[in-house]
Short mmCIF file of C-alpha atoms in Angstrom, two decimals:
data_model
loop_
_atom_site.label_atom_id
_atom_site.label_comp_id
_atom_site.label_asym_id
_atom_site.label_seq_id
_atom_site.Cartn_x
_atom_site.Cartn_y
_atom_site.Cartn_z
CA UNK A 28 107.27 120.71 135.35
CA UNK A 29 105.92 122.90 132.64
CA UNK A 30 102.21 124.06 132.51
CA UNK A 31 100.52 122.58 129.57
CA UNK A 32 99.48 124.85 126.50
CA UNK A 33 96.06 125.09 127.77
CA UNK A 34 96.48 126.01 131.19
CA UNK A 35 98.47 128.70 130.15
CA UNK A 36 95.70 129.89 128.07
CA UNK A 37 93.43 129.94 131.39
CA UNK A 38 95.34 131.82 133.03
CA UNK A 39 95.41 134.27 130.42
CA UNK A 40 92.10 134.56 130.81
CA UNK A 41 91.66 134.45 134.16
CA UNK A 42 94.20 137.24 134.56
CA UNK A 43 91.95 139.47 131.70
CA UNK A 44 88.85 138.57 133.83
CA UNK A 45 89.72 139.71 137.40
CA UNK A 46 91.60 142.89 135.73
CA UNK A 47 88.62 143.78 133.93
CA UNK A 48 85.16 142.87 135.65
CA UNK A 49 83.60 145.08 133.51
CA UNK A 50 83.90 143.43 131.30
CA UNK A 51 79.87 141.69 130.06
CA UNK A 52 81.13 140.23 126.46
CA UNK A 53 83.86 138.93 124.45
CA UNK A 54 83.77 138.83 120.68
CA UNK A 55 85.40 136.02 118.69
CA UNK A 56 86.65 137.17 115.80
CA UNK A 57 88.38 135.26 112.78
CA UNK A 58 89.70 136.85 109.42
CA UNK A 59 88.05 135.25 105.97
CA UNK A 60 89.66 135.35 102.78
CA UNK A 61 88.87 138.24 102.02
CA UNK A 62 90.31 139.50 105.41
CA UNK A 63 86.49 140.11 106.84
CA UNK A 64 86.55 139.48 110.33
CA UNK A 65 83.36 136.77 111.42
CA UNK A 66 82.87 135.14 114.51
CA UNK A 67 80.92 135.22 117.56
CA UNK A 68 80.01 137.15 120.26
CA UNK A 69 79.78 135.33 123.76
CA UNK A 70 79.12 135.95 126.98
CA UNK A 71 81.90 136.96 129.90
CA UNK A 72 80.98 133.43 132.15
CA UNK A 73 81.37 131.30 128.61
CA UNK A 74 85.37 132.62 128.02
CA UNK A 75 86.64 130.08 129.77
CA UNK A 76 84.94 127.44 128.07
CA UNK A 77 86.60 129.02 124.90
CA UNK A 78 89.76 128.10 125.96
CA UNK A 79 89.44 124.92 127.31
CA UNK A 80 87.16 123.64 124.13
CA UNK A 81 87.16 125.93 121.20
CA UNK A 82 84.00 127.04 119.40
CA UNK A 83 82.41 125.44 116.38
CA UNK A 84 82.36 127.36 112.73
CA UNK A 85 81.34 125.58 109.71
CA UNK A 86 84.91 125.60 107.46
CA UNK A 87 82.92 126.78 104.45
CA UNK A 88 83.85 130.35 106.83
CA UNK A 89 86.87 130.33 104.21
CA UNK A 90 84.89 129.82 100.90
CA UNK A 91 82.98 133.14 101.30
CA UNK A 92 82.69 135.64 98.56
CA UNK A 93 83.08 139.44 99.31
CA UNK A 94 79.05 139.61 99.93
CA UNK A 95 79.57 136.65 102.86
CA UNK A 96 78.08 134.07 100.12
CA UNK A 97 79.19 130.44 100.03
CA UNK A 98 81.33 130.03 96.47
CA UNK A 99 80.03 126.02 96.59
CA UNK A 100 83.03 125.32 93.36
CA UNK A 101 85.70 125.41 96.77
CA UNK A 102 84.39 121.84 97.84
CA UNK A 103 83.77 123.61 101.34
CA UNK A 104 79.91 123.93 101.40
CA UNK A 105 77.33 121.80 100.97
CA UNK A 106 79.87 119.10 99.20
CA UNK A 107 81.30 118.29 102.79
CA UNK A 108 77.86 118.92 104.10
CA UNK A 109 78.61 122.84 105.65
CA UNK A 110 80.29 121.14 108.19
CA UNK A 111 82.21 122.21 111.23
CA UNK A 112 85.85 122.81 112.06
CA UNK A 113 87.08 123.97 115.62
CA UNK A 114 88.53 127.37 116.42
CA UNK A 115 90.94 127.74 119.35
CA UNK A 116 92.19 131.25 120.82
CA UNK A 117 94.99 132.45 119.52
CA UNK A 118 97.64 133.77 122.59
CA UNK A 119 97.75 137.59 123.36
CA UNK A 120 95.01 138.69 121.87
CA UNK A 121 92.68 138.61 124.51
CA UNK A 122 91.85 143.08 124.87
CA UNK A 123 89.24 145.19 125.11
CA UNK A 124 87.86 146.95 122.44
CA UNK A 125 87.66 150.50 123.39
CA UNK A 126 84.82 151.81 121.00
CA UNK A 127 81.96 149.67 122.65
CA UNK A 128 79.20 151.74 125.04
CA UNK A 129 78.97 147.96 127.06
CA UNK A 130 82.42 146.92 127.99
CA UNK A 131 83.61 144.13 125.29
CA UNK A 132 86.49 142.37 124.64
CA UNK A 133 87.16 140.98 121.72
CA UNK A 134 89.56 137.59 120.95
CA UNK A 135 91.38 136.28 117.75
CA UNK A 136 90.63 132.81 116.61
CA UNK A 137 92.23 130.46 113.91
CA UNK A 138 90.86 127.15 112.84
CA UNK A 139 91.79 123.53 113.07
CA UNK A 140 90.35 120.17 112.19
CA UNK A 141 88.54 118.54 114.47
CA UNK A 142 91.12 116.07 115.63
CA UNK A 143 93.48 119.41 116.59
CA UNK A 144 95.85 119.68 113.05
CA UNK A 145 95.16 123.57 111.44
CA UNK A 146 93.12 123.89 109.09
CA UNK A 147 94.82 124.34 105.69
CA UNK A 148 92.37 127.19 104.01
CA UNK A 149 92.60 129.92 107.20
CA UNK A 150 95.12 132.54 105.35
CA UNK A 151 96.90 132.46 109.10
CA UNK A 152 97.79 128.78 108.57
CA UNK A 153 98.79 129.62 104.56
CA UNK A 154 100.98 132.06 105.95
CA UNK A 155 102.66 129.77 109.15
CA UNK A 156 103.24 126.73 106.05
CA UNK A 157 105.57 129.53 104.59
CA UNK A 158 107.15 130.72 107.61
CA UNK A 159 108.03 127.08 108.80
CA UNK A 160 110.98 127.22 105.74
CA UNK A 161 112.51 129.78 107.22
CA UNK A 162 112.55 128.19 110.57
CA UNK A 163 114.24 125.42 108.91
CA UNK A 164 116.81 127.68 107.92
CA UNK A 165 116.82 129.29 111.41
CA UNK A 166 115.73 132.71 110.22
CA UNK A 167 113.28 135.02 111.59
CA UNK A 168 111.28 137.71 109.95
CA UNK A 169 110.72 141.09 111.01
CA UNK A 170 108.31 142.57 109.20
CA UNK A 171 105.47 145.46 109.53
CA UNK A 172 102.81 147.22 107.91
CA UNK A 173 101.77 151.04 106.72
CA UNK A 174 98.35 150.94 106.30
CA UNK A 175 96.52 153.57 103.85
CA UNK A 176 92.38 154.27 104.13
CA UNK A 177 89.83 157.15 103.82
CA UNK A 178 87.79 158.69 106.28
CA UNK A 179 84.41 159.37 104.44
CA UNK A 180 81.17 160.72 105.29
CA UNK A 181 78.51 158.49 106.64
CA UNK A 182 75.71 159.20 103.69
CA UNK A 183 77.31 158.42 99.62
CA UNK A 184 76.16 160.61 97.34
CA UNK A 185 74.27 158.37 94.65
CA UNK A 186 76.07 155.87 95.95
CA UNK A 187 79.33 157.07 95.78
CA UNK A 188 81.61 158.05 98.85
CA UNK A 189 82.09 161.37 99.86
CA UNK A 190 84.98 162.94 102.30
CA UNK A 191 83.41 164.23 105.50
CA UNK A 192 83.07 167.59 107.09
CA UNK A 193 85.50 168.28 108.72
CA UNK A 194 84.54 168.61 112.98
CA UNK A 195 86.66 171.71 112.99
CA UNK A 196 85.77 173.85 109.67
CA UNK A 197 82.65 171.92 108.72
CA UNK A 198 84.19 171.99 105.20
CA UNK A 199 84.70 169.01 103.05
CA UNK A 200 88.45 168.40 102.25
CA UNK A 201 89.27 168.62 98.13
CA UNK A 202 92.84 169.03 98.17
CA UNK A 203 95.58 166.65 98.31
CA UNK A 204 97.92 168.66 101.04
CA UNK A 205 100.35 165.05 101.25
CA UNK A 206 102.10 165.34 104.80
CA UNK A 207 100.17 168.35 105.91
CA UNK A 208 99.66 168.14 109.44
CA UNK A 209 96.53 170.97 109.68
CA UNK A 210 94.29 168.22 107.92
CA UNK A 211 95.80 166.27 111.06
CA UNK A 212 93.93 168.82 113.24
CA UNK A 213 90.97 169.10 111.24
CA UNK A 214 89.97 165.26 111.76
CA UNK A 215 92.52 165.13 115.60
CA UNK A 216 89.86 163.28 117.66
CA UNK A 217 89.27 160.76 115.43
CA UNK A 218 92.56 160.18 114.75
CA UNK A 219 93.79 160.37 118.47
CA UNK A 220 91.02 158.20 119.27
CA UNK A 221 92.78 155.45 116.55
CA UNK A 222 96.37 155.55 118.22
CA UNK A 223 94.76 155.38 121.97
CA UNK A 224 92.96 152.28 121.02
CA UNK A 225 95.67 150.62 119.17
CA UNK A 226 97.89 150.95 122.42
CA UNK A 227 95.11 150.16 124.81
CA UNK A 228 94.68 146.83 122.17
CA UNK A 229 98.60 146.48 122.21
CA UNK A 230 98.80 147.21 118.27
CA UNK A 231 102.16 148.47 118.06
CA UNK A 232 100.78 151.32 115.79
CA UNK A 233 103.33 154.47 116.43
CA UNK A 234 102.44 156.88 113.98
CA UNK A 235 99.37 158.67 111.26
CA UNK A 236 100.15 160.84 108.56
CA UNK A 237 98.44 162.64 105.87
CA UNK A 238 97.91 160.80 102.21
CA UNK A 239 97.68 162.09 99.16
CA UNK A 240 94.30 163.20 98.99
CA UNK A 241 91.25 163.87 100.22
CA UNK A 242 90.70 162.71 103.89
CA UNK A 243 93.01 160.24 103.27
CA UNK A 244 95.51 158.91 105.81
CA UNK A 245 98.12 156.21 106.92
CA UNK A 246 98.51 154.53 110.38
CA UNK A 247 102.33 153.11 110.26
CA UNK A 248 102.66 149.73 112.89
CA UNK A 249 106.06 149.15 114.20
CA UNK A 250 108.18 146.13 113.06
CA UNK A 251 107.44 142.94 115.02
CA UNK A 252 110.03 139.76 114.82
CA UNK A 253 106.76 137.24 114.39
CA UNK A 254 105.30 137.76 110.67
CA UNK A 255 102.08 136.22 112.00
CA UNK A 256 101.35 138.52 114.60
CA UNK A 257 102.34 141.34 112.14
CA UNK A 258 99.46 140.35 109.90
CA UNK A 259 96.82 139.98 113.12
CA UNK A 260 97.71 143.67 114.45
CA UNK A 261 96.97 144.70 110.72
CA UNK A 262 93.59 142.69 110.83
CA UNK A 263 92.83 144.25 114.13
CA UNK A 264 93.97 147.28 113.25
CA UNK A 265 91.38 148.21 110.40
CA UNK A 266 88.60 147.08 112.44
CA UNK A 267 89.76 149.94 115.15
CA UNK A 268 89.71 152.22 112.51
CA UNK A 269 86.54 151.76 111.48
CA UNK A 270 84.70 150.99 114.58
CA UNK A 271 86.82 154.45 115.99
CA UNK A 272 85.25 155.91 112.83
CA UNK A 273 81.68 155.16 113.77
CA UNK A 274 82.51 156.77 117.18
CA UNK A 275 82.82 159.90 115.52
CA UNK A 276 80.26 159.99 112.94
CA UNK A 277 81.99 159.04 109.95
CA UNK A 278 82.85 156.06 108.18
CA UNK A 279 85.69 154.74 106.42
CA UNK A 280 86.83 152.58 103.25
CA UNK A 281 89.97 150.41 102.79
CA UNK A 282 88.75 150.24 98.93
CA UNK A 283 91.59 149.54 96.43
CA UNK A 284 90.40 153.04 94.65
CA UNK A 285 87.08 154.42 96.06
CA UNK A 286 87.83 157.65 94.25
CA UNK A 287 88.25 157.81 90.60
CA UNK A 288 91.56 160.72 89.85
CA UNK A 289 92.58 160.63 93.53
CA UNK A 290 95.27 158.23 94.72
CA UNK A 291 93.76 154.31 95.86
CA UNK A 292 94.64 152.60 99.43
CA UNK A 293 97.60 151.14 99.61
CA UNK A 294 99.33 148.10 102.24
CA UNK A 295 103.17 148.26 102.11
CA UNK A 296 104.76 145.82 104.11
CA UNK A 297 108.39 146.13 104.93
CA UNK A 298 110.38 142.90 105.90
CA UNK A 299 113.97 142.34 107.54
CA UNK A 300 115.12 138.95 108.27
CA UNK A 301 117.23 138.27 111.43
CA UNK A 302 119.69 135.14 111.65
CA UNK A 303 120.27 133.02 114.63
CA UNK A 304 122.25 135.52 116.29
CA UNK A 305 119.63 137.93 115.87
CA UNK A 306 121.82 140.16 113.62
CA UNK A 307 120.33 141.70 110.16
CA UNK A 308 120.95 139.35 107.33
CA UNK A 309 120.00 142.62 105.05
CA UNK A 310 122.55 144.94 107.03
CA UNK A 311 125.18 146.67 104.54
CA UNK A 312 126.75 149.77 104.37
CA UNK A 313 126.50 148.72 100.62
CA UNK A 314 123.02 147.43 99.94
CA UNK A 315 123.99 146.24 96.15
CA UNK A 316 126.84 144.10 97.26
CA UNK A 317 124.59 142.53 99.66
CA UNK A 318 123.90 138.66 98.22
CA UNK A 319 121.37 138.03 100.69
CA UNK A 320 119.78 140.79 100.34
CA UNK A 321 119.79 140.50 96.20
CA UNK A 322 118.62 137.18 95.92
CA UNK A 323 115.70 138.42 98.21
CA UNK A 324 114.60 140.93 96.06
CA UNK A 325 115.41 138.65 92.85
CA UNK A 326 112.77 136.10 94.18
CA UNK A 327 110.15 138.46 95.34
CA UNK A 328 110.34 139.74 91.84
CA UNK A 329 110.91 136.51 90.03
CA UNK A 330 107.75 135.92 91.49
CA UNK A 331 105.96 139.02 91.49
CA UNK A 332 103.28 137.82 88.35
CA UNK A 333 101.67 135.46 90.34
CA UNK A 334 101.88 137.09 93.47
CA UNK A 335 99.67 139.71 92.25
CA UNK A 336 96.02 137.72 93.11
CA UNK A 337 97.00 137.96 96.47
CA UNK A 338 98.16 141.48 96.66
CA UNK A 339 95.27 142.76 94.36
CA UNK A 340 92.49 140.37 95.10
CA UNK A 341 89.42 142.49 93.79
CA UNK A 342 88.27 143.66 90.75
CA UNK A 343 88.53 146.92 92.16
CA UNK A 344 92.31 146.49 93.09
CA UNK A 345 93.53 146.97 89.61
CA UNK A 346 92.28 150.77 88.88
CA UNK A 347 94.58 151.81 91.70
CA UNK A 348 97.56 151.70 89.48
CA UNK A 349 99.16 154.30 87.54
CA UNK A 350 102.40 156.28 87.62
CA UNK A 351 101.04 159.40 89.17
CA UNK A 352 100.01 157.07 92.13
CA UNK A 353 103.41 156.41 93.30
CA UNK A 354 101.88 152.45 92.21
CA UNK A 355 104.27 149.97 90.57
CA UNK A 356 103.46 148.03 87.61
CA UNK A 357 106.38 146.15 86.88
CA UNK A 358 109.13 143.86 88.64
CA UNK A 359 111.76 146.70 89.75
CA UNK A 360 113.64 147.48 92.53
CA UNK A 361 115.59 150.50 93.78
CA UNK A 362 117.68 152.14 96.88
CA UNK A 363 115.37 154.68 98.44
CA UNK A 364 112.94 155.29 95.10
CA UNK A 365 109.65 155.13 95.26
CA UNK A 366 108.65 154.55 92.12
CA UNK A 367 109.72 150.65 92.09
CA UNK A 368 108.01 147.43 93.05
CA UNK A 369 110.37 146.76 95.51
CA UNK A 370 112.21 149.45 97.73
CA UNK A 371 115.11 149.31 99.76
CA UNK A 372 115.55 152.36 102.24
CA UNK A 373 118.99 153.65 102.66
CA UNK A 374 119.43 155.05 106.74
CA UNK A 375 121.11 153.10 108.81
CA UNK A 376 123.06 150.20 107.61
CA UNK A 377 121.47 148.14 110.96
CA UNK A 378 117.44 148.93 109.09
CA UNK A 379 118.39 147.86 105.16
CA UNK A 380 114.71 146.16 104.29
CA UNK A 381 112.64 145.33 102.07
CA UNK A 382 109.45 147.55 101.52
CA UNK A 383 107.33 145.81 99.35
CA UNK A 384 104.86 148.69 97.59
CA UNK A 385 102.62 147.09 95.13
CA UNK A 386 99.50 145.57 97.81
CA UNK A 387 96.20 147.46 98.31
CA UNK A 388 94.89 147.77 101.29
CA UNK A 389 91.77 145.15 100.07
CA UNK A 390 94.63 142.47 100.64
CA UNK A 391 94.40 140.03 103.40
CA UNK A 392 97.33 140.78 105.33
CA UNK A 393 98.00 136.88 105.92
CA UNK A 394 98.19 136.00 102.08
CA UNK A 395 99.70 139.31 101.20
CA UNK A 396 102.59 138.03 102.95
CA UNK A 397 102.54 134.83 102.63
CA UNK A 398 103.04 135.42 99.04
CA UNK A 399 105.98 138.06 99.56
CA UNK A 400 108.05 135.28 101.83
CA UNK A 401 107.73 132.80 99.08
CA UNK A 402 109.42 135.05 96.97
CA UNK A 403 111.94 136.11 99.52
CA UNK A 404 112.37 132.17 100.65
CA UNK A 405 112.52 131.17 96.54
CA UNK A 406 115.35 133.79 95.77
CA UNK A 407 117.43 133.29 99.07
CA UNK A 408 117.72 129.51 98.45
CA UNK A 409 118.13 129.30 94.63
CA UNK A 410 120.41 132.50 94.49
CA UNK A 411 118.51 134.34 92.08
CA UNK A 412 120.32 137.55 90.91
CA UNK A 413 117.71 140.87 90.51
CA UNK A 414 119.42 142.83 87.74
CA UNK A 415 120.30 146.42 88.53
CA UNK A 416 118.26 148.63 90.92
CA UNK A 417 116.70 151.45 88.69
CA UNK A 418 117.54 155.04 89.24
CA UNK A 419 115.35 157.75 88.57
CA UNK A 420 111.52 157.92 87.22
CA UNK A 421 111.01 153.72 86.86
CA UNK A 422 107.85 154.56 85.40
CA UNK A 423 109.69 156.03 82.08
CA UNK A 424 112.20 153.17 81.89
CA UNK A 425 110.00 150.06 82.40
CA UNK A 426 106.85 149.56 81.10
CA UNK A 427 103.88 148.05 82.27
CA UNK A 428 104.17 143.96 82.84
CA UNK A 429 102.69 143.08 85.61
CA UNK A 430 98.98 141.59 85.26
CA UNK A 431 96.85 144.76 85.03
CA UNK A 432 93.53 142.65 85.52
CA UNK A 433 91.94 140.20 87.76
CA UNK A 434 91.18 137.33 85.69
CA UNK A 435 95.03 137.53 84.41
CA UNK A 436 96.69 137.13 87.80
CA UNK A 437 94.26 134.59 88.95
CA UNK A 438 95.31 132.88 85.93
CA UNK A 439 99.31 133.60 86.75
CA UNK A 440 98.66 132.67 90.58
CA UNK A 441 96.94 129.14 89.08
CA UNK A 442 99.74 128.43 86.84
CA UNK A 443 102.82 129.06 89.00
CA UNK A 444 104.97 126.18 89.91
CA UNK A 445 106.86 128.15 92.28
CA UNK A 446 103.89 128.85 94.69
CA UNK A 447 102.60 125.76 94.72
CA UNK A 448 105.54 124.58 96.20
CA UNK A 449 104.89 127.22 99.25
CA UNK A 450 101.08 127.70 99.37
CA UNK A 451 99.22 124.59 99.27
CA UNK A 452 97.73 123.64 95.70
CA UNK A 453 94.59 123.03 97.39
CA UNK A 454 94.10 126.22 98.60
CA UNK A 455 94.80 128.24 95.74
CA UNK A 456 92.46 126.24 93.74
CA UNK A 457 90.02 127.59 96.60
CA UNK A 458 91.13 131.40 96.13
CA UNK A 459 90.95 131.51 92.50
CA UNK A 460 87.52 129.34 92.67
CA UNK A 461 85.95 132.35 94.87
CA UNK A 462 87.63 134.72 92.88
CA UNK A 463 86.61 133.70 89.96
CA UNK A 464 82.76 133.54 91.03
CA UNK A 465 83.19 137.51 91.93
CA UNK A 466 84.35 138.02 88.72
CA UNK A 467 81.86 136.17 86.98
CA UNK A 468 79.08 138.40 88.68
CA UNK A 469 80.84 141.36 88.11
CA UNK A 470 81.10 140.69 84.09
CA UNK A 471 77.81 140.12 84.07
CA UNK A 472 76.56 143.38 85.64
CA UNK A 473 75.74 146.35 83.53
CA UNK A 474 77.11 149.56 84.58
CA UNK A 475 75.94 152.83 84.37
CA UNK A 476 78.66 153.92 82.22
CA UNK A 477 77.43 151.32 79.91
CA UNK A 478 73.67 152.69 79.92
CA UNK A 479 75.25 156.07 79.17
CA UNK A 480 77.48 155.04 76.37
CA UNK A 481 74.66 152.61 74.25
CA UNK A 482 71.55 152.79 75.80
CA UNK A 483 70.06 155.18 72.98
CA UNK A 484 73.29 155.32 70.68
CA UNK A 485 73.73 152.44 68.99
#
């Protein structure tokens, strides 16, 4: 007989319990829209009733602006009453969260309406709608993140970041140095710290390397066959880094472009997909004469336009392009050339992928690739043909076409028939209504550039 969902759940708990009585509080955390993680914070003795009931949030939790503020235009405030939805534990992500001075655990959550179905607005149920069609087709994803962010100092300067002094030197870092492993050293504990919390979390997180500028670095997580989970070890992932961070007396930012003339944060995402036999549908010694593996990348960029809300979801996101970035603009693709939308590395013939290189690292990792699969799913079943991979500098053979502003892609995302036949119509009219509300503040703000330019000029 087997042991019902549930109980299997206790035991999971029970089994985290008696190996850690330490153990005095468990956080319940849950990724917004904007991929802010919210929740709760219980009590050890109340874990149990977690699992066998849930906990309460109202469902207006995914109609939140970046400053935690209601957007009431999403129907999911004060319309429906601010009402509840339940939150069950999600399995295996029950861990301890190594930063804390009193022993805490913390404990993913994803909501569901109150008679049990998910809830269609939590990104981690957008994303499971589109991985159900490849089920169907009895395809599994492998996929995984690199995830780019700055360490900067804990006080801004006029409200602007700054890089931290370094523990070793005391000096602030200025140079770019890509790859150079003595900035490694100068920030080592920190950065230690990162990779022996990710393994004591089980965040399959096997490597950091030095960005292209200042303080800046990327944590690369290994491929998982479970697209989902690969999006909750990159949620779980930043909030290590920046609770690590505070550890060590210094902060961080996974800003688009926190730094005006340095390079922004990006979130590549590389995806395989794996057929019933388990075997690489993308495998070729050849990549071009691969027909899966083209009408892949002919959907993805087929689609690209009105992906681009969900990869760059902040006003912010859009000043990270530019071609001395290493950022795409336009719908290309190439065999090991960085300068396209869409790579495709050329090693072993076993590893051909995808890497997907336009994201920031503002995206939420759940609609980030939601959005990518759709394209992926789109090309594979209507056969759609890429055109030929570019070779050389894309930047001086293709010109900007992707949307280059917020307002644009919202408007690309809202008008494309394609997604709405992956991502539920009712949720993107939910996105772009608490997108558009951040945008509407932001136009109406004055900046100080403005002051400067017209204040006493015209």
């Amino acid at each position: 007989m087997s042991v019902p969902p549930r109980a299997v759940q206790l035991n999971e708990a029970n089994a985290f319990l008696k190996e850690h009585p330490e153990v005095l509080y468990v956080d319940l955390l849950i990724a917004d829209m904007n991929g802010v993680v919210r929740g709760k914070r219980i009590e050890r003795t109340s874990l149990h009733k977690v699992y066998e009931k849930g906990i309460n949030l109202p469902a207006s939790l995914f109609a939140l602006d970046i400053n935690g503020s209601t957007v009431e235009s999403t129907g999911l405030g004060l319309d429906i009453g601010d009402a509840d939805r339940i939150c069950y534990p999600i399995p295996d992500t029950l861990c301890n969260e190594p930063w804390q001075k009193r022993p805490t655990a913390q404990l993913l959550m994803t909501m569901h309406e109150l008679e049990g179905e998910p809830f269609f607005a939590d990104p981690r149920e957008v994303l499971r709608q589109v991985v159900t069609k490849f089920d169907e087709l009895g395809l599994t994803i492998c996929a995984a993140f690199e995830l780019e962010f700055y360490l900067i100092d804990q006080e801004n300067v006029n409200g602007r970041p700054q890089p931290p002094r370094s523990p070793i030197s005391g000096k602030r870092p200025h140079s770019t140095q890509v790859y150079l492993i003595d900035d490694l050293d100068e920030y080592v504990d920190c950065l230690q710290d990162i990779l022996e919390g990710a393994k004591e979390q089980g965040i399959p997180a096997d490597a950091i390397v030095k960005e292209s500028a200042p303080a800046q670095f990327e944590v690369n997580l290994h491929h998982v066959a479970d697209p989902i989970k690969a999006c909750d070890y990159a949620v779980l992932l930043k909030r290590l880094i920046k609770n690590i961070a505070y550890d060590h007396e210094m902060d961080t930012t996974f800003m688009a472009k926190p730094y005006p003339g340095q390079a922004g944060n990006g979130l590549h995402v590389h995806i395989s997909i794996l057929d019933k036999e388990g075997k690489n549908i993308f495998a070729s010694e050849d990549p071009e004469q691969n027909a899966a593996l083209r009408h892949a990348i002919g959907g993805v960029l087929e689609t690209l336009p009105a992906q681009m809300a969900f990869l760059c979801p902040n006003v912010n996101s859009y000043r990270r392009f530019g071609a001395q970035f290493y950022v795409p603009n336009s719908p290309t693709w190439g065999l090991d050339n960085r300068t396209v939308a869409l790579r495709v590395p050329t090693g072993s013939a076993d590893a051909v992928r995808l890497e997907h290189r336009v994201a920031g690292a503002d995206a939420n990792p759940y609609l980030l690739m939601a959005s990518v699969l759709a394209g992926v799913h789109h090309g594979l079943v209507n056969k759609i043909e890429p055109g030929a991979p570019v070779e050389g500098n894309s930047y001086e053979q293709n010109e900007q076409s992707l949307p280059n502003n917020l307002r644009d892609a919202l408007r690309e995302l809202d008008d494309s028939e394609v997604m709405a036949k992956y991502i539920d119509p009712k949720y993107i009219d939910i996105f772009v209504a608490c997108k558009e509300s951040e945008l509407e503040e932001f136009e109406h703000s004055i900046s100080d550039l403005e002051y400067n330019w017209y204040l006493h000029t015209v």
